Amino acid sequence: KHLSVCGVITQSRAGIVPWAGGVGEVIESRAGTEWLADRLVALRARWRPAVTIIDPTGPSATVFDALTRHGVRLYPLTAREFMAACPRLMDGRGAGLLRYGRHPAPDAAAAGAVPKQSGDGWKWSRAASSGPIPELVALTLAAWADEHRPASTRPLIVAGR
């Protein structure tokens, strides 16, 4: 068994999602972003994941920098990977393959989330969504990492998209 943890920053809000075996759950969702790097470092010490995936640009750039200063090895999530992850979460949920615990934050985010077309694909749009969606993005990326991690690792994902 492994554990994926995703911290996502968007619209001055951040959320953390552990994911294992096709099931994710929001364990933290707070306003602000200054708390996220220290909390992820603490979770890494407790859960000992092997990989951290993060968008090194945009809203998560400050967390990327803070984690780098803490000596965390980082894997930058690509835009192509994010665009594959968004529909995969929805397809997996519809087929009953991916589940996440009921929590008001991702439920509200999912209700107000707007997909943004990009070529033949789509991704979650922070700008067009009716409210903050970090928890939904965290679930999306944690599910993607759970399915795409190398067999010998337990990924920790930090992304800001």
Short mmCIF file of C-alpha atoms in Angstrom, two decimals:
data_model
loop_
_atom_site.label_atom_id
_atom_site.label_comp_id
_atom_site.label_asym_id
_atom_site.label_seq_id
_atom_site.Cartn_x
_atom_site.Cartn_y
_atom_site.Cartn_z
CA LYS A 1 0.00 0.00 0.00
CA HIS A 2 1.23 3.51 -0.72
CA LEU A 3 0.11 7.01 0.00
CA SER A 4 -0.24 9.99 -2.31
CA VAL A 5 -0.65 13.43 -0.81
CA CYS A 6 -1.57 16.45 -2.83
CA GLY A 7 -1.44 20.06 -1.72
CA VAL A 8 -2.89 22.58 -4.13
CA ILE A 9 -2.86 26.35 -4.00
CA THR A 10 -5.43 28.40 -5.85
CA GLN A 11 -7.23 31.66 -5.23
CA SER A 12 -5.53 32.18 -1.84
CA ARG A 13 -6.69 28.80 -0.57
CA ALA A 14 -4.96 25.44 -0.24
CA GLY A 15 -6.02 21.84 0.31
CA ILE A 16 -4.26 18.55 1.10
CA VAL A 17 -5.48 15.15 -0.08
CA PRO A 18 -4.01 11.75 0.81
CA TRP A 19 -4.80 9.07 -1.79
CA ALA A 20 -4.26 5.32 -1.66
CA GLY A 21 -5.74 2.41 -3.54
CA GLY A 22 -8.25 4.40 -5.59
CA VAL A 23 -9.61 6.41 -2.65
CA GLY A 24 -8.83 10.02 -1.74
CA GLU A 25 -9.92 12.26 1.09
CA VAL A 26 -9.49 15.96 1.86
CA ILE A 27 -7.71 16.11 5.23
CA GLU A 28 -7.00 19.84 5.27
CA SER A 29 -8.51 22.81 3.53
CA ARG A 30 -7.66 26.29 4.71
CA ALA A 31 -7.61 29.88 3.59
CA GLY A 32 -4.21 31.30 2.82
CA THR A 33 -1.16 29.48 1.57
CA GLU A 34 1.61 30.32 4.05
CA TRP A 35 0.92 27.16 6.08
CA LEU A 36 1.18 24.66 3.21
CA ALA A 37 4.95 24.11 2.83
CA ASP A 38 5.55 23.49 6.55
CA ARG A 39 2.53 21.18 6.74
CA LEU A 40 3.71 19.17 3.72
CA VAL A 41 7.20 18.85 5.21
CA ALA A 42 5.61 17.52 8.42
CA LEU A 43 3.46 15.04 6.47
CA ARG A 44 6.50 13.87 4.53
CA ALA A 45 8.31 13.16 7.81
CA ARG A 46 5.32 11.25 9.12
CA TRP A 47 4.29 9.31 5.98
CA ARG A 48 7.68 9.11 4.23
CA PRO A 49 6.59 9.43 0.58
CA ALA A 50 9.31 9.17 -2.04
CA VAL A 51 8.32 11.73 -4.70
CA THR A 52 6.89 15.24 -4.69
CA ILE A 53 5.19 16.49 -7.84
CA ILE A 54 4.65 20.22 -8.15
CA ASP A 55 3.93 22.91 -10.69
CA PRO A 56 7.00 25.13 -10.35
CA THR A 57 5.15 28.14 -11.77
CA GLY A 58 1.98 30.03 -10.97
CA PRO A 59 0.35 30.01 -7.53
CA SER A 60 2.53 27.17 -6.22
CA ALA A 61 5.88 28.80 -7.06
CA THR A 62 6.40 30.00 -3.47
CA VAL A 63 5.70 26.52 -2.08
CA PHE A 64 8.00 25.02 -4.72
CA ASP A 65 10.74 27.37 -3.47
CA ALA A 66 10.07 26.62 0.22
CA LEU A 67 10.08 22.85 -0.33
CA THR A 68 13.31 23.11 -2.32
CA ARG A 69 14.90 24.98 0.61
CA HIS A 70 13.73 22.12 2.87
CA GLY A 71 15.62 19.69 0.62
CA VAL A 72 12.51 18.06 -0.84
CA ARG A 73 13.15 16.36 -4.18
CA LEU A 74 10.59 17.77 -6.61
CA TYR A 75 9.01 16.46 -9.82
CA PRO A 76 7.39 19.23 -11.89
CA LEU A 77 3.95 18.15 -13.10
CA THR A 78 3.51 19.02 -16.77
CA ALA A 79 0.53 20.71 -18.39
CA ARG A 80 -0.04 17.58 -20.48
CA GLU A 81 -0.20 15.44 -17.34
CA PHE A 82 -2.68 17.83 -15.74
CA MET A 83 -4.87 17.75 -18.84
CA ALA A 84 -4.88 13.96 -18.72
CA ALA A 85 -5.66 13.93 -15.00
CA CYS A 86 -8.81 16.09 -15.08
CA PRO A 87 -11.00 13.91 -17.32
CA ARG A 88 -9.49 10.78 -15.75
CA LEU A 89 -10.85 11.73 -12.32
CA MET A 90 -14.33 12.25 -13.74
CA ASP A 91 -14.21 9.05 -15.83
CA GLY A 92 -12.90 7.04 -12.88
CA ARG A 93 -15.57 8.38 -10.55
CA GLY A 94 -18.30 7.63 -13.07
CA ALA A 95 -17.06 4.05 -13.46
CA GLY A 96 -16.70 3.57 -9.68
CA LEU A 97 -12.92 3.05 -9.96
CA LEU A 98 -11.92 6.23 -8.13
CA ARG A 99 -13.62 7.48 -4.98
CA TYR A 100 -13.19 10.33 -2.59
CA GLY A 101 -14.72 10.90 0.81
CA ARG A 102 -17.55 13.36 1.15
CA HIS A 103 -16.27 16.73 2.27
CA PRO A 104 -17.94 20.11 1.78
CA ALA A 105 -14.90 21.68 0.07
CA PRO A 106 -14.52 19.34 -2.94
CA ASP A 107 -18.29 18.99 -3.24
CA ALA A 108 -18.63 22.79 -3.48
CA ALA A 109 -15.64 23.00 -5.82
CA ALA A 110 -17.05 20.30 -8.10
CA ALA A 111 -20.41 22.09 -8.23
CA GLY A 112 -18.77 25.35 -9.32
CA ALA A 113 -15.86 24.00 -11.37
CA VAL A 114 -15.71 24.91 -15.03
CA PRO A 115 -13.65 22.92 -17.52
CA LYS A 116 -11.42 24.94 -19.83
CA GLN A 117 -10.97 23.56 -23.34
CA SER A 118 -7.41 23.32 -24.59
CA GLY A 119 -7.04 21.70 -27.99
CA ASP A 120 -8.93 18.42 -27.87
CA GLY A 121 -8.64 18.17 -24.08
CA TRP A 122 -9.73 20.10 -21.02
CA LYS A 123 -8.55 21.06 -17.55
CA TRP A 124 -10.10 22.69 -14.52
CA SER A 125 -10.27 26.49 -14.85
CA ARG A 126 -9.50 28.53 -11.74
CA ALA A 127 -10.51 31.77 -13.44
CA ALA A 128 -13.86 30.63 -14.84
CA SER A 129 -15.00 28.52 -11.89
CA SER A 130 -17.56 30.09 -9.57
CA GLY A 131 -15.37 29.67 -6.48
CA PRO A 132 -12.07 28.23 -5.24
CA ILE A 133 -11.31 24.70 -6.49
CA PRO A 134 -8.03 23.66 -4.80
CA GLU A 135 -9.55 20.59 -3.17
CA LEU A 136 -10.93 19.33 -6.49
CA VAL A 137 -7.57 19.91 -8.16
CA ALA A 138 -5.83 18.17 -5.25
CA LEU A 139 -8.10 15.14 -5.68
CA THR A 140 -7.46 15.18 -9.42
CA LEU A 141 -3.69 15.21 -9.08
CA ALA A 142 -3.54 12.73 -6.21
CA ALA A 143 -5.61 10.26 -8.26
CA TRP A 144 -3.32 10.79 -11.26
CA ALA A 145 -0.22 10.16 -9.16
CA ASP A 146 -1.75 7.06 -7.62
CA GLU A 147 -2.24 5.58 -11.09
CA HIS A 148 1.08 6.75 -12.59
CA ARG A 149 3.57 6.36 -9.77
CA PRO A 150 6.53 4.04 -10.24
CA ALA A 151 5.81 0.74 -8.46
CA SER A 152 8.50 1.37 -5.85
CA THR A 153 7.44 4.88 -4.79
CA ARG A 154 4.72 6.57 -2.80
CA PRO A 155 4.24 10.02 -4.35
CA LEU A 156 3.59 13.26 -2.55
CA ILE A 157 2.07 15.78 -4.92
CA VAL A 158 2.06 19.50 -4.53
CA ALA A 159 0.57 21.44 -7.40
CA GLY A 160 -0.86 24.82 -8.19
CA ARG A 161 -2.91 24.97 -11.32
#
